[in-house]
Coordinates of C-alpha atoms in Angstrom, one line a residue:
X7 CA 0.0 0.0 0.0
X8 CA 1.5 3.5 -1.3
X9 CA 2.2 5.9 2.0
X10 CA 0.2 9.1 1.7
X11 CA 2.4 11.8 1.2
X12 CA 1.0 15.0 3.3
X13 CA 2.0 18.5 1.6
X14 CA 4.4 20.4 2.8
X15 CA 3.0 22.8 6.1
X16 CA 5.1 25.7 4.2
X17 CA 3.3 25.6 0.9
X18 CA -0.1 25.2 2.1
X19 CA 0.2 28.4 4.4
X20 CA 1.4 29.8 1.5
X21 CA -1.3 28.6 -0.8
X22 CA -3.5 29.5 2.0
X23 CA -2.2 33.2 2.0
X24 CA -2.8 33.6 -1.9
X25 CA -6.3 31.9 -1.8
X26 CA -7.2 34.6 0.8
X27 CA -5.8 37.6 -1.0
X28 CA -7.5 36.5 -3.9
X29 CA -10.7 35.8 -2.3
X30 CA -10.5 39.5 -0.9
X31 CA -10.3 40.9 -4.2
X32 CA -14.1 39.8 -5.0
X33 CA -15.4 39.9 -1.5
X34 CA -14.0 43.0 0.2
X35 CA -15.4 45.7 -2.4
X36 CA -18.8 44.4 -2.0
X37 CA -20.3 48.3 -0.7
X38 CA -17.9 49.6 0.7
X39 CA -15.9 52.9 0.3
X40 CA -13.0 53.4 -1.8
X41 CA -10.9 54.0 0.8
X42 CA -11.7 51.6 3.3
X43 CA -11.9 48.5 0.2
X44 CA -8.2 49.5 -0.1
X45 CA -7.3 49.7 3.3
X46 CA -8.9 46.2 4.3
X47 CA -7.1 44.9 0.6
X48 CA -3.3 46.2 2.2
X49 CA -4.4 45.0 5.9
X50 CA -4.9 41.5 3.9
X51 CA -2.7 41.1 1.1
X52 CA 0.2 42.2 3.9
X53 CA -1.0 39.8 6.7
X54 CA -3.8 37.7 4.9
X55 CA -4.6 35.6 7.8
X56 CA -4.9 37.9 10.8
X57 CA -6.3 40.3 8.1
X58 CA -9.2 38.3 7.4
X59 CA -9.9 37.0 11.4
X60 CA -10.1 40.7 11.5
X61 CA -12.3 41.4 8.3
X62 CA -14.9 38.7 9.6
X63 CA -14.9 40.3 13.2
X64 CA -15.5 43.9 11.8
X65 CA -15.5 44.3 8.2
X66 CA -18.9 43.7 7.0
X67 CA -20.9 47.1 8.4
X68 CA -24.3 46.0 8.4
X69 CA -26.4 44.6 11.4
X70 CA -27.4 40.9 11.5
X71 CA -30.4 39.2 9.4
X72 CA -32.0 38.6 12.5
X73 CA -31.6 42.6 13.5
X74 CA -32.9 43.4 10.3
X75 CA -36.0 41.9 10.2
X76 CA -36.7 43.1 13.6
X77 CA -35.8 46.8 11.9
X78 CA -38.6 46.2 9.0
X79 CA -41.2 45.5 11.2
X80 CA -40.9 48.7 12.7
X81 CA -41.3 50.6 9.8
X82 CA -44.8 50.8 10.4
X83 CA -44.5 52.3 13.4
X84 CA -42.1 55.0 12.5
X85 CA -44.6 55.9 9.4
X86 CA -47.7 56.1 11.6
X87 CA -45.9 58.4 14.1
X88 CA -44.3 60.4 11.2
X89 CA -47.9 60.6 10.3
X90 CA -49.5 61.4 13.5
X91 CA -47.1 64.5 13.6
X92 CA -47.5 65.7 10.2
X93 CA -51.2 65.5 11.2
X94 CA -51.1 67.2 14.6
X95 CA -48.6 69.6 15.0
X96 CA -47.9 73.1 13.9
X97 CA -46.0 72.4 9.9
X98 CA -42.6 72.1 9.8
X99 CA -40.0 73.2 7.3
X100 CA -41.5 73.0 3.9
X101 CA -37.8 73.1 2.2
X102 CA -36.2 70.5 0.5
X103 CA -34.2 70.2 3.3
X104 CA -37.0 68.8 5.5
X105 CA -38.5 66.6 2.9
X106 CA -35.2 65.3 2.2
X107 CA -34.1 64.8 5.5
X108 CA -37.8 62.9 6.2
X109 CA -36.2 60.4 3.4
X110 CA -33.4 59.5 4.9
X111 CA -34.2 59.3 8.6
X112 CA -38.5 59.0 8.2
X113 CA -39.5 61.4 10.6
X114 CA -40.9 64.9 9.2
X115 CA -39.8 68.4 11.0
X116 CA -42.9 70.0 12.7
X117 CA -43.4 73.5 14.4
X118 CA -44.8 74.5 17.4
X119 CA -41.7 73.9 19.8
X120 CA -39.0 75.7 22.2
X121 CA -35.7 75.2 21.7
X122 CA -32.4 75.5 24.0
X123 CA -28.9 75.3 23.3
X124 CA -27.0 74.4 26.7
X125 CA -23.5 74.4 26.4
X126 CA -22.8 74.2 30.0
X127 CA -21.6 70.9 30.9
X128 CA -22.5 71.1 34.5
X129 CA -26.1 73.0 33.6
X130 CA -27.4 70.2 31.9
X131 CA -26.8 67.8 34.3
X132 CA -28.6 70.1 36.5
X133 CA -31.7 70.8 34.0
X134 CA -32.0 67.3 33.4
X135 CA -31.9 66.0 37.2
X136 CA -34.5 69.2 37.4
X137 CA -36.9 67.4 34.5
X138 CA -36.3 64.3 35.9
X139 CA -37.6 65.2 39.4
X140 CA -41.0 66.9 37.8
X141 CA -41.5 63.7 35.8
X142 CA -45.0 62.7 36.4
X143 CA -45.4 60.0 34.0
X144 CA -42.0 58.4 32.2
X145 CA -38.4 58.8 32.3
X146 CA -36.2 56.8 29.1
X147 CA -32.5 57.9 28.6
X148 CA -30.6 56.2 25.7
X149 CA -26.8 57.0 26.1
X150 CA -23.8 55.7 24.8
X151 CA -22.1 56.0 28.4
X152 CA -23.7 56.2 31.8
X153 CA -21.2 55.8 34.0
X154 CA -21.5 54.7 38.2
X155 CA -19.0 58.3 39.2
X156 CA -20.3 61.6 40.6
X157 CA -22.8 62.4 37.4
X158 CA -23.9 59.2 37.0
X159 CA -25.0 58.7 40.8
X160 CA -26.5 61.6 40.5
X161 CA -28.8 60.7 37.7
X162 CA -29.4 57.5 39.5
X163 CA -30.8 59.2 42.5
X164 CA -33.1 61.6 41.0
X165 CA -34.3 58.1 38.7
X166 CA -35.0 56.5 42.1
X167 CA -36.8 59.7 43.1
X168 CA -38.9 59.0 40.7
X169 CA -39.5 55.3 40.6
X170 CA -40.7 56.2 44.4
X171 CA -43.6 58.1 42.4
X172 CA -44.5 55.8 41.0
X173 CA -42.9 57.2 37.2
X174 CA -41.9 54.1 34.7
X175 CA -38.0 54.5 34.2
X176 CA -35.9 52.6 31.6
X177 CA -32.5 53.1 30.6
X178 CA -30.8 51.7 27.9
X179 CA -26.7 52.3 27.8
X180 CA -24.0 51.2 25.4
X181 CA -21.9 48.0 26.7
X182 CA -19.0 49.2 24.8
X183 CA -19.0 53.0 25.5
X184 CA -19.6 52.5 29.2
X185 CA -16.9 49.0 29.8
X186 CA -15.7 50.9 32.2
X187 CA -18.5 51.6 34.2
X188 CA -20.9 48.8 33.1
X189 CA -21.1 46.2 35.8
X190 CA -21.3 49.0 38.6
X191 CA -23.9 51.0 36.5
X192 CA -25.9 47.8 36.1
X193 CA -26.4 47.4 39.3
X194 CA -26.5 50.9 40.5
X195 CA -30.0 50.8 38.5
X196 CA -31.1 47.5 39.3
X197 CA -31.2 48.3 42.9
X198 CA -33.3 51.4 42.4
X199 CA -35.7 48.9 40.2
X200 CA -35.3 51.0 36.9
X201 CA -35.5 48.5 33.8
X202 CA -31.7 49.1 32.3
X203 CA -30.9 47.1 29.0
X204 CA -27.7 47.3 27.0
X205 CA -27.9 48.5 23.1
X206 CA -26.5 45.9 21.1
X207 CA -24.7 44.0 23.4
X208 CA -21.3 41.8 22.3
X209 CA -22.1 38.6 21.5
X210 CA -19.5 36.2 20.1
X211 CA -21.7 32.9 19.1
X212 CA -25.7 32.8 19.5
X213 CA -27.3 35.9 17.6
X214 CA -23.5 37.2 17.1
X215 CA -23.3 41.0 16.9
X216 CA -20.1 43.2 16.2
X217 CA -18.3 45.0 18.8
X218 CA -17.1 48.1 16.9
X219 CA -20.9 48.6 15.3
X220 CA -22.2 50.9 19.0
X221 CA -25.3 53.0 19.7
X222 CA -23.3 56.1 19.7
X223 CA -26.4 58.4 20.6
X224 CA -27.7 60.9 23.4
X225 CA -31.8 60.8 23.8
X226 CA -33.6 61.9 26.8
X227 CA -37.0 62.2 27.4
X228 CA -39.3 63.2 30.1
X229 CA -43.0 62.5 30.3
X230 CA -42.5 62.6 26.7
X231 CA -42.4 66.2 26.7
X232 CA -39.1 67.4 26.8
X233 CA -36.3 66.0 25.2
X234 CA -32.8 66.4 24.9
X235 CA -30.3 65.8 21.9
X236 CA -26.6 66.1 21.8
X237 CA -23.4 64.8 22.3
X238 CA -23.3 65.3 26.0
X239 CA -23.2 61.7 28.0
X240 CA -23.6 60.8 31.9
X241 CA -20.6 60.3 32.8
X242 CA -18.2 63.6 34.7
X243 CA -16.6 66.1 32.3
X244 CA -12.9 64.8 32.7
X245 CA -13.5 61.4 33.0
X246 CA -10.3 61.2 31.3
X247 CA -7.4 62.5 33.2
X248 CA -6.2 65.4 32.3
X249 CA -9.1 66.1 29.7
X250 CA -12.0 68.3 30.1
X251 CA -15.5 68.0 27.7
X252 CA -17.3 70.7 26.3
X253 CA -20.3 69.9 25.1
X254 CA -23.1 70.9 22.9
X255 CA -26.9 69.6 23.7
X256 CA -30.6 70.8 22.6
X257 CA -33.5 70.6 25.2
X258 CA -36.4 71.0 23.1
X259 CA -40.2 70.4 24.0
X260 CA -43.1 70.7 22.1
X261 CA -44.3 68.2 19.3
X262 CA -40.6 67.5 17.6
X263 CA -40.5 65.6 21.5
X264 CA -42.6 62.9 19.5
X265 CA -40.0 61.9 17.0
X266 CA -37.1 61.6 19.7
X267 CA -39.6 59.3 21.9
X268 CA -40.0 57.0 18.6
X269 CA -36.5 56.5 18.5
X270 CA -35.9 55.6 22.2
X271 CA -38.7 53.1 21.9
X272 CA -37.7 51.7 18.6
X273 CA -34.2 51.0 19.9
X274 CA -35.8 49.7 23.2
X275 CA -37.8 47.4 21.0
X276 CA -35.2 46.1 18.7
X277 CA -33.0 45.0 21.9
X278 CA -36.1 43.4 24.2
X279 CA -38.4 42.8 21.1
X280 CA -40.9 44.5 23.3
X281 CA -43.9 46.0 21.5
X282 CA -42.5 49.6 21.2
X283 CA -44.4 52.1 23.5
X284 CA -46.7 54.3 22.7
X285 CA -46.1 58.0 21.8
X286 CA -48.3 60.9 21.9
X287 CA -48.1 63.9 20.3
X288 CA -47.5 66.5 22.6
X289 CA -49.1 70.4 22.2
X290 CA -47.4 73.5 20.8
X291 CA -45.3 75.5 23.0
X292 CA -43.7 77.7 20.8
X293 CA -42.5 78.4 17.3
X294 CA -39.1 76.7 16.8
X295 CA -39.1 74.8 13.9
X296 CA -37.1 71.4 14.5
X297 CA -36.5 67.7 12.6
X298 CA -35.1 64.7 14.2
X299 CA -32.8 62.5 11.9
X300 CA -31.6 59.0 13.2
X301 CA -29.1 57.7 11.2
X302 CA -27.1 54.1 11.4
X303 CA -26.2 50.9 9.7
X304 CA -30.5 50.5 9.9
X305 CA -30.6 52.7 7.4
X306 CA -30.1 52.5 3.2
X307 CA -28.1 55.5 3.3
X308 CA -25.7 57.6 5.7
X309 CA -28.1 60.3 6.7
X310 CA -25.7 62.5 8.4
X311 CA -23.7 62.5 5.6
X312 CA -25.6 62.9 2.8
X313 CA -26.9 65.6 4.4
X314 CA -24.0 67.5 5.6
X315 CA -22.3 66.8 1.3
X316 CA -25.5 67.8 -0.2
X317 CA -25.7 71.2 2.0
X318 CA -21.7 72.0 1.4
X319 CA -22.5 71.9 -2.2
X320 CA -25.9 74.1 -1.7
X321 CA -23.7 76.6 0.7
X322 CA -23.6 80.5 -0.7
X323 CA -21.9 82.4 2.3
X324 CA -20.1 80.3 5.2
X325 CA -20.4 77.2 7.0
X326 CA -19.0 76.5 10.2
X327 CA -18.3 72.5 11.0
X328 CA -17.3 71.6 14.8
X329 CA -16.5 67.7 15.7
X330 CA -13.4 66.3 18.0
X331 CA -12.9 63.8 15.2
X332 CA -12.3 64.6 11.9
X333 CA -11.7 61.4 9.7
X334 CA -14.2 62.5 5.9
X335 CA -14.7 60.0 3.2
X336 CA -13.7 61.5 -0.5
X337 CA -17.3 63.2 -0.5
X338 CA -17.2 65.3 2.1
X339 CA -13.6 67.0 0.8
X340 CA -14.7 67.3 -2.1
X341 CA -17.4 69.2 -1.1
X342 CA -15.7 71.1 1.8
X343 CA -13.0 72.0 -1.2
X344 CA -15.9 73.1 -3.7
X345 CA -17.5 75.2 -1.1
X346 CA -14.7 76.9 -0.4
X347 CA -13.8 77.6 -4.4
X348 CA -17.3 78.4 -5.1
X349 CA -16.3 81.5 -2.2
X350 CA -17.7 79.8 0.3
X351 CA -16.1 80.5 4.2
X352 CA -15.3 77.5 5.7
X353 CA -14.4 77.0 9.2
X354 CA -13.9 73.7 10.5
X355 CA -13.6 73.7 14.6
X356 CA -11.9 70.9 16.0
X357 CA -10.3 70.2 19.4
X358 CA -6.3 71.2 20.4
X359 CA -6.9 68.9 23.6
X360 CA -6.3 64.8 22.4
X361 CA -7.6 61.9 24.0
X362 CA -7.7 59.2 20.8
X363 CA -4.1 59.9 19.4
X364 CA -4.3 57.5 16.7
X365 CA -7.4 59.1 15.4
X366 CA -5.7 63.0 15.9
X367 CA -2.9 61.4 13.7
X368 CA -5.2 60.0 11.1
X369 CA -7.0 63.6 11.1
X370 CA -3.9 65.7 10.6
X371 CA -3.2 64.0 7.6
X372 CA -5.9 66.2 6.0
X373 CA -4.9 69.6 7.0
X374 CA -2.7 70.3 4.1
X375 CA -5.3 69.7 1.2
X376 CA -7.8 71.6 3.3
X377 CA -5.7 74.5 4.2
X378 CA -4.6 75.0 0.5
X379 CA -8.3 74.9 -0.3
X380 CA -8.8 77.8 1.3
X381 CA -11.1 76.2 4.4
X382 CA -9.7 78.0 7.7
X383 CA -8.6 75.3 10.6
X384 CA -9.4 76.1 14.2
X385 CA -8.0 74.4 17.0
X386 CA -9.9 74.8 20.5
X387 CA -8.2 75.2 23.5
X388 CA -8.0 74.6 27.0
X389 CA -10.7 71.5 26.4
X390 CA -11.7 68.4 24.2
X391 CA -14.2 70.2 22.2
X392 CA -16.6 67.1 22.3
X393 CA -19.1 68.9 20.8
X394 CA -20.7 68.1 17.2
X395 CA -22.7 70.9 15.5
X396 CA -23.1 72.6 11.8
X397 CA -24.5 75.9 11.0
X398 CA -24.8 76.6 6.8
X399 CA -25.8 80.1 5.8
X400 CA -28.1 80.8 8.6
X401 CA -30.4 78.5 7.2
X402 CA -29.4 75.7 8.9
X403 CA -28.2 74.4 12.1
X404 CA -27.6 71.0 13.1
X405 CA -26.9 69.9 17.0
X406 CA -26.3 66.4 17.7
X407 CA -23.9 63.1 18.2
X408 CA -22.4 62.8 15.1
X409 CA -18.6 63.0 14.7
X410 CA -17.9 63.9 11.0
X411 CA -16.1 60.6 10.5
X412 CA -16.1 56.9 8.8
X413 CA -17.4 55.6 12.0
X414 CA -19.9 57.9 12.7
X415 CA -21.4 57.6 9.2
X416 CA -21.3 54.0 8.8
X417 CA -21.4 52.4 12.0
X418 CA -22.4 54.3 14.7
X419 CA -26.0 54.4 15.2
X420 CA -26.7 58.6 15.4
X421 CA -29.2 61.2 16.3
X422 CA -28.8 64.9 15.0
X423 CA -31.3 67.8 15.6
X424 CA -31.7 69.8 12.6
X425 CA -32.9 73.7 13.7
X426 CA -34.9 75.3 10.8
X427 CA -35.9 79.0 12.6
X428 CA -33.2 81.6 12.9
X429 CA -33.8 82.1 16.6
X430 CA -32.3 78.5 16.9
X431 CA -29.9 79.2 14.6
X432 CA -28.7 82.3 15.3
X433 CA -28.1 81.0 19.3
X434 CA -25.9 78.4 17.5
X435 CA -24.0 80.2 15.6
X436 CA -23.0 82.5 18.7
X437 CA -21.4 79.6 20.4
X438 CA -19.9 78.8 17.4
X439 CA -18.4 82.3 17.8
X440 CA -17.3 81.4 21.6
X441 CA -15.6 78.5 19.9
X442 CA -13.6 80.8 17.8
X443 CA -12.8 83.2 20.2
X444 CA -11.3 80.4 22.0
X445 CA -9.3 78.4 18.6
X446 CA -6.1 79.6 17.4
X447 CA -6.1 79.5 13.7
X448 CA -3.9 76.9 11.8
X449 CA -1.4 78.4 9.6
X450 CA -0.5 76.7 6.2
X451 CA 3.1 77.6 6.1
X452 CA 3.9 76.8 9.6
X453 CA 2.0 73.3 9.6
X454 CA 3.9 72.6 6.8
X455 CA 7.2 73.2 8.3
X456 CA 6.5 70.1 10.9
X457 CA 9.0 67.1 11.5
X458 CA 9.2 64.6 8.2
X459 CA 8.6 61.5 10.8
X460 CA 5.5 63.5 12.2
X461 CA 4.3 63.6 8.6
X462 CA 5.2 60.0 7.8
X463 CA 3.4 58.9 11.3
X464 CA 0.3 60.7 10.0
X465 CA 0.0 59.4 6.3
X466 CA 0.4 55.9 8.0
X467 CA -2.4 56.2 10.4
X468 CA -4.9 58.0 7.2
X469 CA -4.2 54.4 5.2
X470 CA -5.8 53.1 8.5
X471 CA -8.1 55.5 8.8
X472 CA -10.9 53.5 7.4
X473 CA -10.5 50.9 9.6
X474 CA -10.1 53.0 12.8

């Protein structure tokens, strides 16, 4: 009997290692970016194996079948509440703007509500704990971190305060944003009976989610008449040592309250498969003009985004863009850069003060082009400028979590409060002007003048950027 001659362990790793490169070469394009189909095809074709353990843990940005189908039998929901608003409350902003912006995230703007901008990071902890006291009814916070410190026992006891009322108080929190906290949190509100759930939880084998696809947004609502929006989350302003937040978050009530409540309850839902609660349309209480957009892997396109391109190109006079993280797909230069060659003033605000250094790297990369563009860097000082807004020609303001960045547009599931009347936007754009007076302007010929490794370090981390 002939032995069996086994091959050689050498030449099948290194067939191995071409059958995965080549593979990646059909699979990895599949709707994806330019830019991150050829950062996963180097990660691969460099390191083909630990490349594609990695690709199958994170590289496929859409939610699971199972997710999904939860997500389409929602849709009715979100269309009668759309409706019921549309139906009920004062009309909203008849512009393209709204309609388009109903598209993407399918929830209308309405009229009829108050609007204010809070920018104090220790006043909204105190206007919140305030609301939460006078709820009567129901509390629901959805927050990417809720931590068990100072601010996060303090939200705890005013939510026991009111589960002594009687009020119905749920909490949903993001595993991954609060690891830190998350055990202690858990059963800080356990053992003041609030219901606390965890958006998309990590799981590694049954129902298998990803770990880097997060609930990345910051919804409160009271009695289901005041909300907030923003990027503001429980958790003390310098958390990190050495760093101090600023924050940007909208407390609105009136009927626009409605939309934010659908969104809490359809997340609730698609983590307990709950029914999703009921929402009421609350009454006018003013004349702000407002329009809630979710955005997220749920949906077919990346609302934020496409929103923030299609308004650079429709910009006549200036727009001013504040995020701590600054990592734009091809679109949004290219649209920043025709803005700003159409004579368009473009001020991007970002933050001096790092806490994610390989991200700061990645996002240094693109000063140059921008600079010579003509679109005018800020750098904020003193603290991590954690806020996220846009104004565009006085027409528009948008408040909420969104980091202009792959992440925040692909991945992250998002909420952003677009402002319509120029009350709204005209407080906005005066903290925009605080944030100025507070930057120190990036000069062209001076950035350029930086170390050659410095430059090196920060093209390396862009290749990566897409994957970050």
């Amino acid at each position: 009997m002939a032995a069996v001659t086994l091959p050689d362990p050498r030449t099948a790793w290194y067939a191995a290692e071409w059958i995965i490169r080549i593979g990646a070469l059909a699979a990895v394009p599949l709707r994806r970016s330019p830019a991150a189909t050829a950062s996963w095809l180097l990660l691969i074709f460099f390191l083909p194996v630990p490349g594609l353990v990695l690709f199958l843990m994170i590289g496929r940005p859409h939610f699971p079948e199972w997710r999904q189908q939860r997500w389409k039998a929602l849709h009715p929901y979100f269309a009668d509440i759309a409706a019921r608003i549309e139906a009920d409350a004062p009309p909203g902003e008849c512009s393209e703007i709204g309609g388009f912006a109903h598209r993407l995230g399918r929830l209308p703007a309405c009229g009829g509500n108050m609007v204010e901008l809070i920018d104090d990071y220790d006043g909204m902890i105190d206007r919140l704990v305030g609301d939460i006291d006078g709820a009567a009814e129901r509390v629901d916070i959805l927050v990417y971190i809720f931590a068990n410190d100072m601010v996060g026992r303090r939200i705890a006891a005013a939510l026991g305060r009111a589960r002594t009322r009687g009020v119905a108080v749920r909490v949903m929190f993001d595993p991954v944003g609060s690891h830190h906290w998350r055990r202690g949190t858990l059963k800080l509100l356990r053992g003041i009976d609030v219901d606390v759930r965890e958006a998309l939880p990590v799981r590694w084998l049954w129902r298998r989610t990803r770990s880097d696809m997060r609930n990345h947004r910051k919804l409160f609502a009271i009695d289901g008449r005041v909300g907030y929006a923003g990027s503001q989350n429980l958790v003390t302003k310098d958390f990190r040592p050495g760093v101090v937040n600023r924050e940007l978050v909208a407390r609105v009530t009136g009927p626009a309250v409605a939309s934010l409540m659908a969104v809490v309850a359809g997340d609730w839902s698609l983590e307990t498969e709950d029914e999703p609660a009921a929402v009421t349309i609350p009454d006018a209480v003013g004349h702000a003009r407002v329009q809630l957009l979710p955005s997220g892997a749920d949906y077919p396109l990346e609302g934020f985004e496409t929103l923030l391109v299609w308004q650079l190109h429709r910009a006549c006079d200036r727009v001013v863009l504040v995020t701590p993280y600054f990592i734009p797909d091809e679109a949004v230069l290219a649209a920043m850069r025709s803005a700003a060659a159409r004579g368009v003033t473009v001020d991007l605000i970002v933050s001096a003060v790092v806490d994610q250094h390989i991200v700061h790297l990645a996002q240094c990369s693109y000063y140059d082009a921008l600079l010579s563009a003509g679109i005018r860097i800020h750098l904020f000082r003193d603290f991590l400028l954690h806020a996220k807004n846009v104004s565009v020609d006085s027409r528009l303001g948008i408040v909420g979590s969104s980091n202009v960045d792959l992440r925040s547009f692909q991945l992250n599931e998002e909420a952003s409060l677009l402002l319509y009347d120029s009350d709204a936007i005209g407080a906005l754009e005066r903290i925009q002007e605080a944030y100025l007076d507070g930057s120190d302007c990036v000069d062209l010929m001076t950035w350029r003048a930086r170390p050659k490794v410095r430059r090196l370090i920060e093209n390396i981390a862009r290749i990566m950027s897409p994957l970050l």
